[in-house]
Amino acid sequence: MSSYPLHRPDARLWFDRRFRSAAATHSLYCFPFAGGSATYYADWAPHCASPVELVPVQLPGRGGRMTEPSAKDLVQLAEEIADTIAAEPTRTLLYGHSMGAMLAFEVARRLQTLNRPVRHLFVSGRPAPTIVRPIAPVSHLPRAEFIQMLRDYGAADQTVFEHDELLDLLLPMIRADFAMIENYRYQEAPRLSCPISAWCGDADPEVPATAMRGWGEQTSGEFTLSVLPGGHFFLTEHRAEIMRAVQGAIRRVR
């Protein structure tokens, strides 16, 4: 059992509830990439229409939860989030990018064991869970090298790198996210029953389409893979297209 504190805040702190709708029958929980927060998905709200409501997930160590310790164990974090989602009244949809894809996947697994299977899992920018990426760990790189890696990755607004005090605040959380992913190990379990839709960028050297196809092995349902123009953060330019796909998927299964 992990020795770090469990994150058991008020359930409302897990989710950005600004975009919730009393008329919604489906909730799309969106999980951030390493170093990201719920705020990233705010721009998706105009593209989200009934019967789906947008619910960005806020992880500890950022945003309004900045004073909480960052998570260290991805599976344990996923179980805590899934237990909270299981108490929600709407049907569940999950979307995650990069680190968020792995977190959404483990949340889906947990919800299935709780007999609250998700209706659809959407993932992007992350190789299939069974693939151990052959890259060296980066979470413990010296400060200058770590910052350069983030610049190259496009993992933050470039203006962030111009403010040392802001970096001092954010870097421990970002390092913790990378360490959590580096320490993640896939464990065999029953396949998901829900459909999985996956996306990747055609110019993302770390996540080619060949690495995404393995997501299809994680479900007994339908699997689709789409390749869109762009690098690792292609989704920023294609959020409207991704949300159209989400809405289309709901029309097919509800």
PDB file of N, CA and C in Angstrom, residues 72-176:
ATOM      1  N   LYS A  72       1.354  10.274  -6.353  1.00  0.00           N
ATOM      2  CA  LYS A  72       2.549   9.509  -6.714  1.00  0.00           C
ATOM      3  C   LYS A  72       2.217   8.180  -7.386  1.00  0.00           C
ATOM      4  N   ASP A  73       1.007   7.695  -7.176  1.00  0.00           N
ATOM      5  CA  ASP A  73       0.611   6.389  -7.700  1.00  0.00           C
ATOM      6  C   ASP A  73      -0.603   6.570  -8.601  1.00  0.00           C
ATOM      7  N   LEU A  74      -0.446   6.326  -9.889  1.00  0.00           N
ATOM      8  CA  LEU A  74      -1.508   6.603 -10.854  1.00  0.00           C
ATOM      9  C   LEU A  74      -2.727   5.715 -10.633  1.00  0.00           C
ATOM     10  N   VAL A  75      -2.516   4.442 -10.331  1.00  0.00           N
ATOM     11  CA  VAL A  75      -3.649   3.530 -10.147  1.00  0.00           C
ATOM     12  C   VAL A  75      -4.452   3.905  -8.903  1.00  0.00           C
ATOM     13  N   GLN A  76      -3.765   4.232  -7.827  1.00  0.00           N
ATOM     14  CA  GLN A  76      -4.477   4.638  -6.619  1.00  0.00           C
ATOM     15  C   GLN A  76      -5.249   5.929  -6.856  1.00  0.00           C
ATOM     16  N   LEU A  77      -4.632   6.869  -7.556  1.00  0.00           N
ATOM     17  CA  LEU A  77      -5.323   8.116  -7.890  1.00  0.00           C
ATOM     18  C   LEU A  77      -6.570   7.823  -8.713  1.00  0.00           C
ATOM     19  N   ALA A  78      -6.448   6.928  -9.697  1.00  0.00           N
ATOM     20  CA  ALA A  78      -7.591   6.575 -10.541  1.00  0.00           C
ATOM     21  C   ALA A  78      -8.711   5.947  -9.720  1.00  0.00           C
ATOM     22  N   GLU A  79      -8.367   5.128  -8.760  1.00  0.00           N
ATOM     23  CA  GLU A  79      -9.391   4.488  -7.933  1.00  0.00           C
ATOM     24  C   GLU A  79     -10.157   5.525  -7.117  1.00  0.00           C
ATOM     25  N   GLU A  80      -9.460   6.518  -6.582  1.00  0.00           N
ATOM     26  CA  GLU A  80     -10.134   7.562  -5.811  1.00  0.00           C
ATOM     27  C   GLU A  80     -11.089   8.368  -6.686  1.00  0.00           C
ATOM     28  N   ILE A  81     -10.637   8.698  -7.893  1.00  0.00           N
ATOM     29  CA  ILE A  81     -11.493   9.460  -8.804  1.00  0.00           C
ATOM     30  C   ILE A  81     -12.697   8.617  -9.222  1.00  0.00           C
ATOM     31  N   ALA A  82     -12.456   7.344  -9.533  1.00  0.00           N
ATOM     32  CA  ALA A  82     -13.556   6.467  -9.963  1.00  0.00           C
ATOM     33  C   ALA A  82     -14.599   6.308  -8.864  1.00  0.00           C
ATOM     34  N   ASP A  83     -14.157   6.183  -7.635  1.00  0.00           N
ATOM     35  CA  ASP A  83     -15.100   6.043  -6.533  1.00  0.00           C
ATOM     36  C   ASP A  83     -15.980   7.281  -6.415  1.00  0.00           C
ATOM     37  N   THR A  84     -15.421   8.450  -6.727  1.00  0.00           N
ATOM     38  CA  THR A  84     -16.196   9.685  -6.691  1.00  0.00           C
ATOM     39  C   THR A  84     -17.168   9.751  -7.860  1.00  0.00           C
ATOM     40  N   ILE A  85     -16.700   9.388  -9.055  1.00  0.00           N
ATOM     41  CA  ILE A  85     -17.567   9.402 -10.239  1.00  0.00           C
ATOM     42  C   ILE A  85     -18.715   8.411 -10.080  1.00  0.00           C
ATOM     43  N   ALA A  86     -18.456   7.294  -9.430  1.00  0.00           N
ATOM     44  CA  ALA A  86     -19.482   6.258  -9.283  1.00  0.00           C
ATOM     45  C   ALA A  86     -20.718   6.762  -8.547  1.00  0.00           C
ATOM     46  N   ALA A  87     -20.558   7.811  -7.761  1.00  0.00           N
ATOM     47  CA  ALA A  87     -21.693   8.372  -7.022  1.00  0.00           C
ATOM     48  C   ALA A  87     -22.462   9.407  -7.826  1.00  0.00           C
ATOM     49  N   GLU A  88     -21.976   9.746  -9.021  1.00  0.00           N
ATOM     50  CA  GLU A  88     -22.630  10.750  -9.856  1.00  0.00           C
ATOM     51  C   GLU A  88     -23.837  10.134 -10.582  1.00  0.00           C
ATOM     52  N   PRO A  89     -24.888  10.908 -10.851  1.00  0.00           N
ATOM     53  CA  PRO A  89     -26.121  10.342 -11.425  1.00  0.00           C
ATOM     54  C   PRO A  89     -26.100  10.149 -12.932  1.00  0.00           C
ATOM     55  N   THR A  90     -25.229  10.854 -13.649  1.00  0.00           N
ATOM     56  CA  THR A  90     -25.247  10.804 -15.111  1.00  0.00           C
ATOM     57  C   THR A  90     -24.407   9.644 -15.650  1.00  0.00           C
ATOM     58  N   ARG A  91     -24.635   9.331 -16.936  1.00  0.00           N
ATOM     59  CA  ARG A  91     -23.825   8.315 -17.596  1.00  0.00           C
ATOM     60  C   ARG A  91     -22.412   8.851 -17.811  1.00  0.00           C
ATOM     61  N   THR A  92     -21.449   7.968 -17.771  1.00  0.00           N
ATOM     62  CA  THR A  92     -20.058   8.389 -17.714  1.00  0.00           C
ATOM     63  C   THR A  92     -19.323   8.213 -19.038  1.00  0.00           C
ATOM     64  N   LEU A  93     -18.659   9.299 -19.462  1.00  0.00           N
ATOM     65  CA  LEU A  93     -17.744   9.297 -20.596  1.00  0.00           C
ATOM     66  C   LEU A  93     -16.408   9.808 -20.081  1.00  0.00           C
ATOM     67  N   LEU A  94     -15.316   9.265 -20.592  1.00  0.00           N
ATOM     68  CA  LEU A  94     -13.991   9.678 -20.136  1.00  0.00           C
ATOM     69  C   LEU A  94     -13.126  10.077 -21.320  1.00  0.00           C
ATOM     70  N   TYR A  95     -12.411  11.193 -21.158  1.00  0.00           N
ATOM     71  CA  TYR A  95     -11.425  11.599 -22.157  1.00  0.00           C
ATOM     72  C   TYR A  95     -10.126  11.964 -21.442  1.00  0.00           C
ATOM     73  N   GLY A  96      -9.002  11.512 -21.996  1.00  0.00           N
ATOM     74  CA  GLY A  96      -7.715  11.870 -21.423  1.00  0.00           C
ATOM     75  C   GLY A  96      -6.659  11.997 -22.492  1.00  0.00           C
ATOM     76  N   HIS A  97      -5.760  12.962 -22.291  1.00  0.00           N
ATOM     77  CA  HIS A  97      -4.658  13.169 -23.225  1.00  0.00           C
ATOM     78  C   HIS A  97      -3.335  12.893 -22.536  1.00  0.00           C
ATOM     79  N   SER A  98      -2.464  12.128 -23.193  1.00  0.00           N
ATOM     80  CA  SER A  98      -1.134  11.816 -22.692  1.00  0.00           C
ATOM     81  C   SER A  98      -1.251  11.142 -21.314  1.00  0.00           C
ATOM     82  N   MET A  99      -0.680  11.722 -20.261  1.00  0.00           N
ATOM     83  CA  MET A  99      -0.862  11.136 -18.937  1.00  0.00           C
ATOM     84  C   MET A  99      -2.333  10.937 -18.624  1.00  0.00           C
ATOM     85  N   GLY A 100      -3.161  11.886 -19.043  1.00  0.00           N
ATOM     86  CA  GLY A 100      -4.594  11.787 -18.789  1.00  0.00           C
ATOM     87  C   GLY A 100      -5.242  10.590 -19.436  1.00  0.00           C
ATOM     88  N   ALA A 101      -4.675  10.115 -20.565  1.00  0.00           N
ATOM     89  CA  ALA A 101      -5.222   8.920 -21.210  1.00  0.00           C
ATOM     90  C   ALA A 101      -5.051   7.696 -20.318  1.00  0.00           C
ATOM     91  N   MET A 102      -3.870   7.577 -19.704  1.00  0.00           N
ATOM     92  CA  MET A 102      -3.626   6.447 -18.808  1.00  0.00           C
ATOM     93  C   MET A 102      -4.504   6.545 -17.567  1.00  0.00           C
ATOM     94  N   LEU A 103      -4.677   7.755 -17.070  1.00  0.00           N
ATOM     95  CA  LEU A 103      -5.518   7.939 -15.886  1.00  0.00           C
ATOM     96  C   LEU A 103      -6.974   7.610 -16.212  1.00  0.00           C
ATOM     97  N   ALA A 104      -7.464   8.088 -17.356  1.00  0.00           N
ATOM     98  CA  ALA A 104      -8.838   7.784 -17.761  1.00  0.00           C
ATOM     99  C   ALA A 104      -9.026   6.274 -17.933  1.00  0.00           C
ATOM    100  N   PHE A 105      -8.041   5.620 -18.509  1.00  0.00           N
ATOM    101  CA  PHE A 105      -8.100   4.166 -18.712  1.00  0.00           C
ATOM    102  C   PHE A 105      -8.226   3.435 -17.373  1.00  0.00           C
ATOM    103  N   GLU A 106      -7.416   3.810 -16.395  1.00  0.00           N
ATOM    104  CA  GLU A 106      -7.476   3.127 -15.105  1.00  0.00           C
ATOM    105  C   GLU A 106      -8.754   3.474 -14.355  1.00  0.00           C
ATOM    106  N   VAL A 107      -9.283   4.689 -14.548  1.00  0.00           N
ATOM    107  CA  VAL A 107     -10.585   5.029 -13.972  1.00  0.00           C
ATOM    108  C   VAL A 107     -11.667   4.150 -14.585  1.00  0.00           C
ATOM    109  N   ALA A 108     -11.604   3.951 -15.906  1.00  0.00           N
ATOM    110  CA  ALA A 108     -12.587   3.098 -16.580  1.00  0.00           C
ATOM    111  C   ALA A 108     -12.533   1.675 -16.047  1.00  0.00           C
ATOM    112  N   ARG A 109     -11.333   1.171 -15.826  1.00  0.00           N
ATOM    113  CA  ARG A 109     -11.191  -0.179 -15.259  1.00  0.00           C
ATOM    114  C   ARG A 109     -11.852  -0.273 -13.888  1.00  0.00           C
ATOM    115  N   ARG A 110     -11.585   0.707 -13.056  1.00  0.00           N
ATOM    116  CA  ARG A 110     -12.141   0.704 -11.710  1.00  0.00           C
ATOM    117  C   ARG A 110     -13.668   0.789 -11.753  1.00  0.00           C
ATOM    118  N   LEU A 111     -14.194   1.657 -12.594  1.00  0.00           N
ATOM    119  CA  LEU A 111     -15.648   1.790 -12.684  1.00  0.00           C
ATOM    120  C   LEU A 111     -16.289   0.498 -13.165  1.00  0.00           C
ATOM    121  N   GLN A 112     -15.617  -0.225 -14.032  1.00  0.00           N
ATOM    122  CA  GLN A 112     -16.165  -1.502 -14.496  1.00  0.00           C
ATOM    123  C   GLN A 112     -16.251  -2.509 -13.357  1.00  0.00           C
ATOM    124  N   THR A 113     -15.253  -2.525 -12.475  1.00  0.00           N
ATOM    125  CA  THR A 113     -15.301  -3.429 -11.323  1.00  0.00           C
ATOM    126  C   THR A 113     -16.386  -3.015 -10.339  1.00  0.00           C
ATOM    127  N   LEU A 114     -16.739  -1.731 -10.340  1.00  0.00           N
ATOM    128  CA  LEU A 114     -17.802  -1.227  -9.469  1.00  0.00           C
ATOM    129  C   LEU A 114     -19.180  -1.385 -10.104  1.00  0.00           C
ATOM    130  N   ASN A 115     -19.240  -2.049 -11.253  1.00  0.00           N
ATOM    131  CA  ASN A 115     -20.489  -2.241 -11.995  1.00  0.00           C
ATOM    132  C   ASN A 115     -21.080  -0.907 -12.434  1.00  0.00           C
ATOM    133  N   ARG A 116     -20.185   0.063 -12.738  1.00  0.00           N
ATOM    134  CA  ARG A 116     -20.588   1.346 -13.305  1.00  0.00           C
ATOM    135  C   ARG A 116     -19.768   1.595 -14.568  1.00  0.00           C
ATOM    136  N   PRO A 117     -19.828   0.670 -15.543  1.00  0.00           N
ATOM    137  CA  PRO A 117     -18.963   0.807 -16.721  1.00  0.00           C
ATOM    138  C   PRO A 117     -19.205   2.110 -17.464  1.00  0.00           C
ATOM    139  N   VAL A 118     -18.138   2.679 -18.005  1.00  0.00           N
ATOM    140  CA  VAL A 118     -18.269   3.913 -18.777  1.00  0.00           C
ATOM    141  C   VAL A 118     -18.934   3.602 -20.112  1.00  0.00           C
ATOM    142  N   ARG A 119     -19.558   4.613 -20.691  1.00  0.00           N
ATOM    143  CA  ARG A 119     -20.226   4.440 -21.977  1.00  0.00           C
ATOM    144  C   ARG A 119     -19.240   4.542 -23.139  1.00  0.00           C
ATOM    145  N   HIS A 120     -18.160   5.311 -22.963  1.00  0.00           N
ATOM    146  CA  HIS A 120     -17.173   5.457 -24.031  1.00  0.00           C
ATOM    147  C   HIS A 120     -15.897   6.020 -23.418  1.00  0.00           C
ATOM    148  N   LEU A 121     -14.756   5.492 -23.864  1.00  0.00           N
ATOM    149  CA  LEU A 121     -13.453   6.000 -23.455  1.00  0.00           C
ATOM    150  C   LEU A 121     -12.784   6.642 -24.657  1.00  0.00           C
ATOM    151  N   PHE A 122     -12.355   7.896 -24.489  1.00  0.00           N
ATOM    152  CA  PHE A 122     -11.669   8.641 -25.538  1.00  0.00           C
ATOM    153  C   PHE A 122     -10.245   8.928 -25.061  1.00  0.00           C
ATOM    154  N   VAL A 123      -9.255   8.580 -25.868  1.00  0.00           N
ATOM    155  CA  VAL A 123      -7.862   8.775 -25.467  1.00  0.00           C
ATOM    156  C   VAL A 123      -7.086   9.410 -26.615  1.00  0.00           C
ATOM    157  N   SER A 124      -6.027  10.128 -26.260  1.00  0.00           N
ATOM    158  CA  SER A 124      -5.177  10.724 -27.291  1.00  0.00           C
ATOM    159  C   SER A 124      -3.760  10.909 -26.758  1.00  0.00           C
ATOM    160  N   GLY A 125      -2.809  10.913 -27.700  1.00  0.00           N
ATOM    161  CA  GLY A 125      -1.443  11.273 -27.383  1.00  0.00           C
ATOM    162  C   GLY A 125      -0.716  10.389 -26.404  1.00  0.00           C
ATOM    163  N   ARG A 126      -1.078   9.108 -26.339  1.00  0.00           N
ATOM    164  CA  ARG A 126      -0.407   8.190 -25.417  1.00  0.00           C
ATOM    165  C   ARG A 126      -0.409   6.796 -26.013  1.00  0.00           C
ATOM    166  N   PRO A 127       0.760   6.142 -26.113  1.00  0.00           N
ATOM    167  CA  PRO A 127       0.779   4.768 -26.613  1.00  0.00           C
ATOM    168  C   PRO A 127      -0.110   3.856 -25.774  1.00  0.00           C
ATOM    169  N   ALA A 128      -0.491   2.742 -26.341  1.00  0.00           N
ATOM    170  CA  ALA A 128      -1.337   1.779 -25.643  1.00  0.00           C
ATOM    171  C   ALA A 128      -0.728   1.396 -24.297  1.00  0.00           C
ATOM    172  N   PRO A 129      -1.556   1.057 -23.308  1.00  0.00           N
ATOM    173  CA  PRO A 129      -1.056   0.796 -21.950  1.00  0.00           C
ATOM    174  C   PRO A 129      -0.004  -0.302 -21.868  1.00  0.00           C
ATOM    175  N   THR A 130      -0.058  -1.251 -22.773  1.00  0.00           N
ATOM    176  CA  THR A 130       0.899  -2.369 -22.718  1.00  0.00           C
ATOM    177  C   THR A 130       2.284  -1.981 -23.224  1.00  0.00           C
ATOM    178  N   ILE A 131       2.402  -0.831 -23.854  1.00  0.00           N
ATOM    179  CA  ILE A 131       3.679  -0.411 -24.428  1.00  0.00           C
ATOM    180  C   ILE A 131       4.489   0.352 -23.393  1.00  0.00           C
ATOM    181  N   VAL A 132       5.674  -0.154 -23.100  1.00  0.00           N
ATOM    182  CA  VAL A 132       6.607   0.569 -22.235  1.00  0.00           C
ATOM    183  C   VAL A 132       7.500   1.390 -23.147  1.00  0.00           C
ATOM    184  N   ARG A 133       7.354   2.698 -23.096  1.00  0.00           N
ATOM    185  CA  ARG A 133       8.084   3.546 -24.034  1.00  0.00           C
ATOM    186  C   ARG A 133       9.587   3.512 -23.744  1.00  0.00           C
ATOM    187  N   PRO A 134      10.388   3.341 -24.779  1.00  0.00           N
ATOM    188  CA  PRO A 134      11.838   3.206 -24.589  1.00  0.00           C
ATOM    189  C   PRO A 134      12.554   4.546 -24.437  1.00  0.00           C
ATOM    190  N   ILE A 135      11.997   5.415 -23.596  1.00  0.00           N
ATOM    191  CA  ILE A 135      12.651   6.700 -23.379  1.00  0.00           C
ATOM    192  C   ILE A 135      13.198   6.742 -21.953  1.00  0.00           C
ATOM    193  N   ALA A 136      14.276   7.481 -21.776  1.00  0.00           N
ATOM    194  CA  ALA A 136      14.883   7.596 -20.458  1.00  0.00           C
ATOM    195  C   ALA A 136      13.987   8.441 -19.551  1.00  0.00           C
ATOM    196  N   PRO A 137      13.942   8.140 -18.255  1.00  0.00           N
ATOM    197  CA  PRO A 137      13.163   8.966 -17.333  1.00  0.00           C
ATOM    198  C   PRO A 137      13.627  10.418 -17.376  1.00  0.00           C
ATOM    199  N   VAL A 138      12.678  11.315 -17.230  1.00  0.00           N
ATOM    200  CA  VAL A 138      13.008  12.748 -17.300  1.00  0.00           C
ATOM    201  C   VAL A 138      12.656  13.489 -16.021  1.00  0.00           C
ATOM    202  N   SER A 139      11.953  12.847 -15.110  1.00  0.00           N
ATOM    203  CA  SER A 139      11.441  13.572 -13.945  1.00  0.00           C
ATOM    204  C   SER A 139      12.552  14.104 -13.045  1.00  0.00           C
ATOM    205  N   HIS A 140      13.739  13.500 -13.097  1.00  0.00           N
ATOM    206  CA  HIS A 140      14.824  13.935 -12.223  1.00  0.00           C
ATOM    207  C   HIS A 140      15.920  14.678 -12.977  1.00  0.00           C
ATOM    208  N   LEU A 141      15.632  15.141 -14.181  1.00  0.00           N
ATOM    209  CA  LEU A 141      16.617  15.920 -14.915  1.00  0.00           C
ATOM    210  C   LEU A 141      16.958  17.208 -14.157  1.00  0.00           C
ATOM    211  N   PRO A 142      18.180  17.699 -14.305  1.00  0.00           N
ATOM    212  CA  PRO A 142      18.501  19.010 -13.730  1.00  0.00           C
ATOM    213  C   PRO A 142      17.529  20.065 -14.254  1.00  0.00           C
ATOM    214  N   ARG A 143      17.376  21.126 -13.487  1.00  0.00           N
ATOM    215  CA  ARG A 143      16.367  22.132 -13.784  1.00  0.00           C
ATOM    216  C   ARG A 143      16.422  22.624 -15.235  1.00  0.00           C
ATOM    217  N   ALA A 144      17.616  23.032 -15.695  1.00  0.00           N
ATOM    218  CA  ALA A 144      17.726  23.595 -17.040  1.00  0.00           C
ATOM    219  C   ALA A 144      17.332  22.578 -18.098  1.00  0.00           C
ATOM    220  N   GLU A 145      17.760  21.331 -17.934  1.00  0.00           N
ATOM    221  CA  GLU A 145      17.430  20.291 -18.909  1.00  0.00           C
ATOM    222  C   GLU A 145      15.942  19.956 -18.868  1.00  0.00           C
ATOM    223  N   PHE A 146      15.376  19.954 -17.677  1.00  0.00           N
ATOM    224  CA  PHE A 146      13.946  19.652 -17.541  1.00  0.00           C
ATOM    225  C   PHE A 146      13.108  20.733 -18.208  1.00  0.00           C
ATOM    226  N   ILE A 147      13.490  21.980 -17.988  1.00  0.00           N
ATOM    227  CA  ILE A 147      12.759  23.091 -18.609  1.00  0.00           C
ATOM    228  C   ILE A 147      12.879  23.029 -20.127  1.00  0.00           C
ATOM    229  N   GLN A 148      14.057  22.701 -20.633  1.00  0.00           N
ATOM    230  CA  GLN A 148      14.234  22.604 -22.082  1.00  0.00           C
ATOM    231  C   GLN A 148      13.380  21.488 -22.654  1.00  0.00           C
ATOM    232  N   MET A 149      13.288  20.371 -21.919  1.00  0.00           N
ATOM    233  CA  MET A 149      12.434  19.263 -22.359  1.00  0.00           C
ATOM    234  C   MET A 149      10.981  19.721 -22.452  1.00  0.00           C
ATOM    235  N   LEU A 150      10.523  20.493 -21.476  1.00  0.00           N
ATOM    236  CA  LEU A 150       9.148  20.997 -21.502  1.00  0.00           C
ATOM    237  C   LEU A 150       8.939  21.958 -22.673  1.00  0.00           C
ATOM    238  N   ARG A 151       9.941  22.792 -22.942  1.00  0.00           N
ATOM    239  CA  ARG A 151       9.859  23.696 -24.088  1.00  0.00           C
ATOM    240  C   ARG A 151       9.719  22.904 -25.379  1.00  0.00           C
ATOM    241  N   ASP A 152      10.564  21.901 -25.551  1.00  0.00           N
ATOM    242  CA  ASP A 152      10.561  21.102 -26.767  1.00  0.00           C
ATOM    243  C   ASP A 152       9.245  20.350 -26.934  1.00  0.00           C
ATOM    244  N   TYR A 153       8.684  19.946 -25.813  1.00  0.00           N
ATOM    245  CA  TYR A 153       7.452  19.166 -25.824  1.00  0.00           C
ATOM    246  C   TYR A 153       6.236  20.035 -26.091  1.00  0.00           C
ATOM    247  N   GLY A 154       6.376  21.335 -25.848  1.00  0.00           N
ATOM    248  CA  GLY A 154       5.225  22.219 -25.966  1.00  0.00           C
ATOM    249  C   GLY A 154       4.253  22.032 -24.836  1.00  0.00           C
ATOM    250  N   ALA A 155       4.789  21.651 -23.657  1.00  0.00           N
ATOM    251  CA  ALA A 155       3.936  21.263 -22.538  1.00  0.00           C
ATOM    252  C   ALA A 155       3.373  22.441 -21.761  1.00  0.00           C
ATOM    253  N   ALA A 156       3.771  23.654 -22.096  1.00  0.00           N
ATOM    254  CA  ALA A 156       3.245  24.824 -21.389  1.00  0.00           C
ATOM    255  C   ALA A 156       3.331  26.029 -22.308  1.00  0.00           C
ATOM    256  N   ASP A 157       2.545  27.053 -21.978  1.00  0.00           N
ATOM    257  CA  ASP A 157       2.636  28.316 -22.692  1.00  0.00           C
ATOM    258  C   ASP A 157       4.069  28.835 -22.567  1.00  0.00           C
ATOM    259  N   GLN A 158       4.656  29.234 -23.676  1.00  0.00           N
ATOM    260  CA  GLN A 158       6.053  29.649 -23.663  1.00  0.00           C
ATOM    261  C   GLN A 158       6.306  30.815 -22.725  1.00  0.00           C
ATOM    262  N   THR A 159       5.298  31.633 -22.447  1.00  0.00           N
ATOM    263  CA  THR A 159       5.502  32.765 -21.538  1.00  0.00           C
ATOM    264  C   THR A 159       5.774  32.300 -20.105  1.00  0.00           C
ATOM    265  N   VAL A 160       5.339  31.087 -19.765  1.00  0.00           N
ATOM    266  CA  VAL A 160       5.588  30.562 -18.422  1.00  0.00           C
ATOM    267  C   VAL A 160       7.080  30.477 -18.149  1.00  0.00           C
ATOM    268  N   PHE A 161       7.861  30.131 -19.166  1.00  0.00           N
ATOM    269  CA  PHE A 161       9.290  29.931 -18.980  1.00  0.00           C
ATOM    270  C   PHE A 161      10.051  31.233 -18.756  1.00  0.00           C
ATOM    271  N   GLU A 162       9.369  32.346 -18.870  1.00  0.00           N
ATOM    272  CA  GLU A 162      10.009  33.646 -18.660  1.00  0.00           C
ATOM    273  C   GLU A 162       9.888  34.127 -17.218  1.00  0.00           C
ATOM    274  N   HIS A 163       9.225  33.350 -16.364  1.00  0.00           N
ATOM    275  CA  HIS A 163       8.966  33.776 -14.989  1.00  0.00           C
ATOM    276  C   HIS A 163       9.496  32.726 -14.016  1.00  0.00           C
ATOM    277  N   ASP A 164      10.652  32.984 -13.431  1.00  0.00           N
ATOM    278  CA  ASP A 164      11.293  32.012 -12.547  1.00  0.00           C
ATOM    279  C   ASP A 164      10.442  31.698 -11.323  1.00  0.00           C
ATOM    280  N   GLU A 165       9.759  32.706 -10.779  1.00  0.00           N
ATOM    281  CA  GLU A 165       8.951  32.447  -9.584  1.00  0.00           C
ATOM    282  C   GLU A 165       7.791  31.513  -9.892  1.00  0.00           C
ATOM    283  N   LEU A 166       7.185  31.688 -11.060  1.00  0.00           N
ATOM    284  CA  LEU A 166       6.100  30.796 -11.461  1.00  0.00           C
ATOM    285  C   LEU A 166       6.625  29.383 -11.698  1.00  0.00           C
ATOM    286  N   LEU A 167       7.784  29.286 -12.311  1.00  0.00           N
ATOM    287  CA  LEU A 167       8.392  27.979 -12.534  1.00  0.00           C
ATOM    288  C   LEU A 167       8.716  27.291 -11.213  1.00  0.00           C
ATOM    289  N   ASP A 168       9.200  28.060 -10.245  1.00  0.00           N
ATOM    290  CA  ASP A 168       9.493  27.479  -8.931  1.00  0.00           C
ATOM    291  C   ASP A 168       8.242  26.858  -8.319  1.00  0.00           C
ATOM    292  N   LEU A 169       7.095  27.461  -8.590  1.00  0.00           N
ATOM    293  CA  LEU A 169       5.829  26.968  -8.058  1.00  0.00           C
ATOM    294  C   LEU A 169       5.346  25.730  -8.796  1.00  0.00           C
ATOM    295  N   LEU A 170       5.526  25.726 -10.117  1.00  0.00           N
ATOM    296  CA  LEU A 170       4.945  24.674 -10.947  1.00  0.00           C
ATOM    297  C   LEU A 170       5.831  23.441 -11.131  1.00  0.00           C
ATOM    298  N   LEU A 171       7.137  23.625 -11.141  1.00  0.00           N
ATOM    299  CA  LEU A 171       8.022  22.507 -11.492  1.00  0.00           C
ATOM    300  C   LEU A 171       7.892  21.294 -10.571  1.00  0.00           C
ATOM    301  N   PRO A 172       7.752  21.440  -9.254  1.00  0.00           N
ATOM    302  CA  PRO A 172       7.586  20.241  -8.422  1.00  0.00           C
ATOM    303  C   PRO A 172       6.368  19.413  -8.812  1.00  0.00           C
ATOM    304  N   MET A 173       5.256  20.082  -9.132  1.00  0.00           N
ATOM    305  CA  MET A 173       4.048  19.362  -9.549  1.00  0.00           C
ATOM    306  C   MET A 173       4.266  18.679 -10.891  1.00  0.00           C
ATOM    307  N   ILE A 174       4.904  19.373 -11.833  1.00  0.00           N
ATOM    308  CA  ILE A 174       5.132  18.783 -13.156  1.00  0.00           C
ATOM    309  C   ILE A 174       6.073  17.587 -13.051  1.00  0.00           C
ATOM    310  N   ARG A 175       7.126  17.713 -12.254  1.00  0.00           N
ATOM    311  CA  ARG A 175       8.040  16.582 -12.046  1.00  0.00           C
ATOM    312  C   ARG A 175       7.303  15.391 -11.444  1.00  0.00           C
ATOM    313  N   ALA A 176       6.417  15.670 -10.494  1.00  0.00           N
ATOM    314  CA  ALA A 176       5.665  14.592  -9.848  1.00  0.00           C
ATOM    315  C   ALA A 176       4.789  13.854 -10.858  1.00  0.00           C
TER     316      ALA A 176
END
